[in-house]
Coordinates of C-alpha atoms in Angstrom, one line a residue:
L186 CA 90.2 76.4 90.7
G187 CA 86.5 75.6 91.0
A188 CA 86.7 75.4 94.8
A189 CA 85.8 79.0 95.7
G190 CA 82.1 78.3 96.0
P191 CA 80.3 77.0 99.1
S192 CA 80.5 73.2 99.7
G193 CA 77.4 71.2 100.0
P194 CA 76.6 68.8 102.8
G195 CA 79.1 65.9 102.9
Q196 CA 81.6 67.6 100.7
N197 CA 85.3 68.4 101.5
E198 CA 85.6 69.9 105.0
N199 CA 81.8 69.3 105.7
A200 CA 82.0 65.5 105.3
E201 CA 83.1 64.8 108.8
K202 CA 80.5 67.1 110.2
W203 CA 77.7 65.0 108.6
L204 CA 79.2 61.5 108.7
N205 CA 80.4 61.7 112.3
P206 CA 78.8 64.7 114.0
V207 CA 79.5 63.6 117.6
S208 CA 83.3 63.1 117.1
W209 CA 83.5 66.2 114.9
G210 CA 81.8 68.3 117.6
S211 CA 84.0 66.9 120.5
D212 CA 87.1 68.0 118.7
K213 CA 86.0 71.6 118.3
F214 CA 87.2 74.4 120.5
L215 CA 85.0 75.0 123.5
V216 CA 83.9 78.7 123.8
N217 CA 83.5 79.8 127.4
Q218 CA 83.5 83.0 129.4
T219 CA 87.3 83.2 129.3
W220 CA 87.1 83.3 125.5
F221 CA 84.5 86.0 125.5
T222 CA 86.6 88.1 128.0
A223 CA 89.7 87.7 125.8
S224 CA 87.6 88.7 122.7
L225 CA 86.4 91.8 124.5
L226 CA 90.0 92.8 125.4
V227 CA 91.0 92.3 121.7
F228 CA 88.0 94.3 120.5
Y229 CA 89.0 97.3 122.7
F230 CA 92.7 96.8 122.5
V231 CA 93.4 99.9 120.5
Y232 CA 91.5 102.1 122.9
I233 CA 93.2 100.5 125.9
F234 CA 96.7 100.8 124.3
A235 CA 96.0 104.4 123.3
A236 CA 94.9 105.2 126.9
I237 CA 98.1 103.7 128.3
I238 CA 100.3 105.6 125.8
G239 CA 98.3 108.8 126.5
I240 CA 98.9 108.5 130.2
R241 CA 102.7 108.0 129.6
A242 CA 102.8 110.9 127.2
A243 CA 100.9 113.1 129.6
Y244 CA 103.4 112.2 132.4
K245 CA 106.3 113.1 130.1
I246 CA 104.7 116.4 129.2
W247 CA 104.2 117.2 132.8
K248 CA 107.9 116.5 133.5
I249 CA 108.8 118.8 130.6
V250 CA 106.7 121.6 132.0
K251 CA 108.1 121.0 135.5
R252 CA 111.7 121.0 134.3
K253 CA 111.1 124.2 132.3
R254 CA 109.8 126.0 135.4
E255 CA 112.8 124.7 137.4
G256 CA 115.3 125.8 134.7
K257 CA 116.4 122.2 134.1
L258 CA 115.3 121.9 130.4
N259 CA 118.7 121.6 128.8
I260 CA 117.9 120.6 125.2
M261 CA 119.2 124.0 123.8
E262 CA 122.4 123.7 125.8
I263 CA 123.0 120.2 124.6
L264 CA 122.4 121.2 121.0
R265 CA 125.1 123.9 121.4
S266 CA 127.6 121.4 122.6
K267 CA 129.4 118.5 121.1
A268 CA 126.5 116.2 122.0
A269 CA 124.5 117.9 119.3
V270 CA 125.8 115.4 116.7
G271 CA 124.4 112.5 118.8
V272 CA 121.1 114.2 119.3
I273 CA 120.6 115.0 115.7
L274 CA 121.7 111.5 114.7
G275 CA 119.2 110.1 117.1
I276 CA 116.4 112.2 115.5
V277 CA 117.5 110.8 112.1
G278 CA 117.2 107.3 113.5
I279 CA 113.7 108.0 114.8
V280 CA 112.6 109.4 111.4
V281 CA 114.1 106.3 109.6
Y282 CA 112.2 104.0 112.0
F283 CA 109.0 106.0 111.4
V284 CA 109.2 105.6 107.6
G285 CA 109.9 101.8 108.0
L286 CA 106.6 101.4 109.9
F287 CA 104.6 102.1 106.8
L288 CA 106.6 100.0 104.3
P289 CA 106.5 96.3 103.7
W290 CA 108.4 94.3 106.3
Y291 CA 108.4 90.8 104.7
V292 CA 107.3 89.6 101.3
V293 CA 106.9 86.3 99.6
T294 CA 106.6 86.5 95.8
G295 CA 105.8 83.6 93.4
N296 CA 105.9 82.7 89.8
I297 CA 103.5 79.9 88.9
E298 CA 103.4 78.4 85.5
T299 CA 101.1 75.4 85.3
T300 CA 98.3 74.1 83.1
M301 CA 95.9 74.6 86.0
L302 CA 97.0 78.0 87.3
E303 CA 99.3 80.6 86.0
T304 CA 100.3 84.0 87.4
A305 CA 101.1 87.0 85.2
G306 CA 104.8 87.0 86.1
T307 CA 106.0 87.4 89.6
T308 CA 103.1 87.9 92.1
E309 CA 103.0 88.8 95.8
L310 CA 101.8 85.8 97.7
V311 CA 102.4 86.8 101.3
L312 CA 103.0 90.4 102.6
I313 CA 103.6 91.6 106.1
D314 CA 103.6 95.3 106.9
G315 CA 102.7 97.7 109.7
V316 CA 99.4 98.9 108.2
N317 CA 97.5 95.7 107.2
G318 CA 99.4 93.0 109.2
L319 CA 99.7 89.6 107.5
R320 CA 98.1 89.2 104.1
I321 CA 98.0 86.4 101.6
N322 CA 97.1 86.0 98.0
T323 CA 94.5 83.2 97.5
L324 CA 95.0 83.5 93.7
Q325 CA 91.3 83.5 93.1
G326 CA 90.6 85.9 90.3
D327 CA 91.6 89.5 90.9
Q328 CA 91.0 89.4 94.6
G329 CA 94.6 90.1 95.4
L330 CA 96.0 90.2 99.0
T331 CA 93.6 89.3 101.8
T332 CA 94.1 89.8 105.5
M333 CA 95.0 86.5 107.1
F334 CA 93.9 87.4 110.7
G335 CA 90.9 89.6 111.5
L336 CA 92.5 91.2 114.5
G337 CA 91.8 94.7 113.1
I338 CA 94.9 96.2 114.8
P339 CA 97.5 97.9 112.5
F340 CA 101.0 96.7 113.7
S341 CA 102.3 100.2 113.2
I342 CA 100.1 101.6 116.1
L343 CA 102.0 99.4 118.5
F344 CA 105.4 100.7 117.4
L345 CA 104.4 104.3 116.5
S346 CA 104.0 105.0 120.2
S347 CA 107.7 104.7 120.7
V348 CA 108.3 107.4 118.2
V349 CA 106.0 109.8 120.1
L350 CA 107.6 108.9 123.5
N351 CA 111.1 109.3 122.1
A352 CA 110.3 112.7 120.7
L353 CA 109.1 113.8 124.2
D354 CA 112.3 112.4 125.8
I355 CA 114.4 114.5 123.4
I356 CA 112.4 117.7 124.2
G357 CA 112.5 117.1 128.0
V358 CA 116.1 116.0 128.2
E359 CA 117.9 117.1 131.3
K360 CA 121.2 115.3 131.0
P361 CA 122.9 113.8 127.9
K362 CA 123.4 110.5 129.7
S363 CA 119.7 110.0 130.1
L364 CA 119.1 110.7 126.4
S365 CA 121.9 108.4 125.5
R366 CA 120.2 105.6 127.4
T367 CA 116.9 106.3 125.7
Y368 CA 118.6 106.1 122.3
I369 CA 120.3 102.8 123.0
I370 CA 117.2 101.2 124.4
S371 CA 115.1 102.5 121.5
G372 CA 117.7 101.2 119.0
I373 CA 117.4 97.7 120.5
M374 CA 113.6 97.9 120.5
S375 CA 113.6 98.9 116.8
L376 CA 114.6 95.3 116.0
I377 CA 111.6 93.8 117.7
P378 CA 109.4 93.7 114.5
I379 CA 112.2 91.8 112.7
I380 CA 112.7 89.4 115.6
I381 CA 108.9 88.6 115.6
I382 CA 108.9 88.1 111.8
I383 CA 111.9 85.8 111.9
I384 CA 110.5 83.7 114.7
F385 CA 107.2 83.4 112.8
I386 CA 109.0 82.4 109.5
V387 CA 111.2 79.9 111.3
S388 CA 108.2 78.3 112.9
L389 CA 106.1 78.3 109.7
A390 CA 106.9 74.7 108.7
G391 CA 105.6 73.5 112.0
L392 CA 102.5 75.7 111.9
I393 CA 101.1 74.6 108.5
T394 CA 99.5 71.4 109.6
P395 CA 98.1 72.6 113.0
F396 CA 96.7 75.7 111.3
A397 CA 95.0 73.6 108.6
S398 CA 93.5 71.3 111.3
F399 CA 92.3 74.3 113.3
M400 CA 90.6 75.7 110.2
G401 CA 88.8 72.4 109.9
G402 CA 89.8 71.7 106.4
G403 CA 90.2 68.0 106.5
Q404 CA 92.0 68.1 103.2
Q405 CA 95.5 66.9 102.6
I406 CA 98.0 69.7 102.3
P407 CA 99.9 69.7 99.0
Q408 CA 103.5 68.5 99.3
Q409 CA 104.7 71.7 97.5
V410 CA 103.2 73.8 100.3
T411 CA 105.0 71.9 103.0
D412 CA 108.2 72.0 101.1
M413 CA 107.9 75.7 100.5
A414 CA 107.2 76.3 104.2
S415 CA 110.3 74.2 105.1
E416 CA 112.4 76.2 102.7
M417 CA 111.3 79.5 104.1
S418 CA 111.9 78.3 107.7
A419 CA 115.4 77.3 106.8
S420 CA 116.2 80.7 105.2
P421 CA 114.0 83.2 107.0
L422 CA 116.0 86.3 105.9
M423 CA 116.1 85.5 102.2
G424 CA 115.5 82.4 100.2
E425 CA 114.3 80.9 96.9
F426 CA 112.4 77.7 96.2
T427 CA 111.6 76.0 92.9
D428 CA 109.5 72.8 92.5
T429 CA 107.7 70.9 89.9
I430 CA 103.9 70.3 90.5
N431 CA 103.7 66.8 89.2
S432 CA 103.6 67.1 85.4
H433 CA 101.5 70.3 85.4
G434 CA 104.3 72.9 85.6
T435 CA 106.7 74.8 87.9
L436 CA 106.4 76.9 91.1
T437 CA 109.1 79.4 92.0
I438 CA 109.0 81.2 95.4
I439 CA 111.2 84.0 96.6
C440 CA 111.0 85.2 100.2
G441 CA 112.9 87.7 102.3
L442 CA 112.9 90.8 104.4
A443 CA 111.5 93.9 102.7
M444 CA 112.5 97.6 102.7
G445 CA 110.7 98.3 106.0
S446 CA 112.8 95.7 107.9
Y447 CA 116.0 97.1 106.4
L448 CA 115.0 100.5 107.6
F449 CA 114.5 99.1 111.1
I450 CA 118.0 97.7 111.1
A451 CA 119.4 101.0 109.9
A452 CA 117.4 102.9 112.5
A453 CA 118.7 100.6 115.2
A454 CA 122.3 101.1 114.2
I455 CA 121.8 104.9 113.9
K456 CA 120.1 105.2 117.3
I457 CA 122.7 103.0 119.1
A458 CA 125.5 105.1 117.5
A459 CA 123.7 108.3 118.6
G460 CA 123.5 107.0 122.1
I461 CA 127.2 106.3 122.2
I462 CA 128.1 109.7 120.8
T463 CA 125.8 111.5 123.2
R464 CA 127.2 109.6 126.2
Q465 CA 130.8 110.4 125.3
A466 CA 130.2 114.1 124.5
K467 CA 130.7 116.6 127.3
V468 CA 128.2 119.4 127.9
P469 CA 129.4 122.6 129.7
E470 CA 127.7 123.0 133.1
T471 CA 125.3 126.0 133.3
N472 CA 123.6 127.4 136.3
K473 CA 120.0 127.2 135.1
N474 CA 118.6 128.3 138.4
T475 CA 120.2 131.8 138.4
K476 CA 117.6 134.4 137.6
E477 CA 118.6 137.8 136.1

């Protein structure tokens, strides 16, 4: 509390800047043309990514039209066979995955009861989802959750493309085996968000100090923060941490995967099962090239 305002010269993180300006400047990151080029790519990433997905989608639509003209579009025949169970199950998996994109993926809640700072019961401290990315609660007034990184790219856009491409694969299916392979690969890919989150949480304890140095804080990180990060890294899927902040009160942290991640796991299991069922089911051969 009381540290939200701007610091004057020689205070907190500004002290080194004024006391030792040469050494302070030499430790800073050098911005060059490579940095500006990378920044340009990040700025236009959504448009570049959308263009790539648009080209892939256009190619799949062209294949659907071509197969329909050649009489090789067999989705209706597959739905009338025993493979229909696998196809429908795969569609359910895609819907479950789609819903998970817009729900929280990982959440850290805390209950702080101290003489200096107190939360009104359990409060969300860290939240990762597909819409806003990584957000933290700075516990400054009613500000709430604030985006940690200003990348400006909703995570859901990256994974939503797979839903669109999977839907086109189902519409343009020619053989059940190809659809089976699509389901299984898509099921494995559904776990990527969870894998990324787990890697990030496991690495969190080692990232606290470098991140603070990169931000130029120059302030000592409270031991409770380091302990909390270590506890989260040790139990990335679900964990609880309680500590006493000197003689001021207690801090309780609960972290773990949220509903969106559980839906990803469910979607992966459903898609893989759908792939296996579709592969094992036999579809009657039809002469699609015979014209009446």
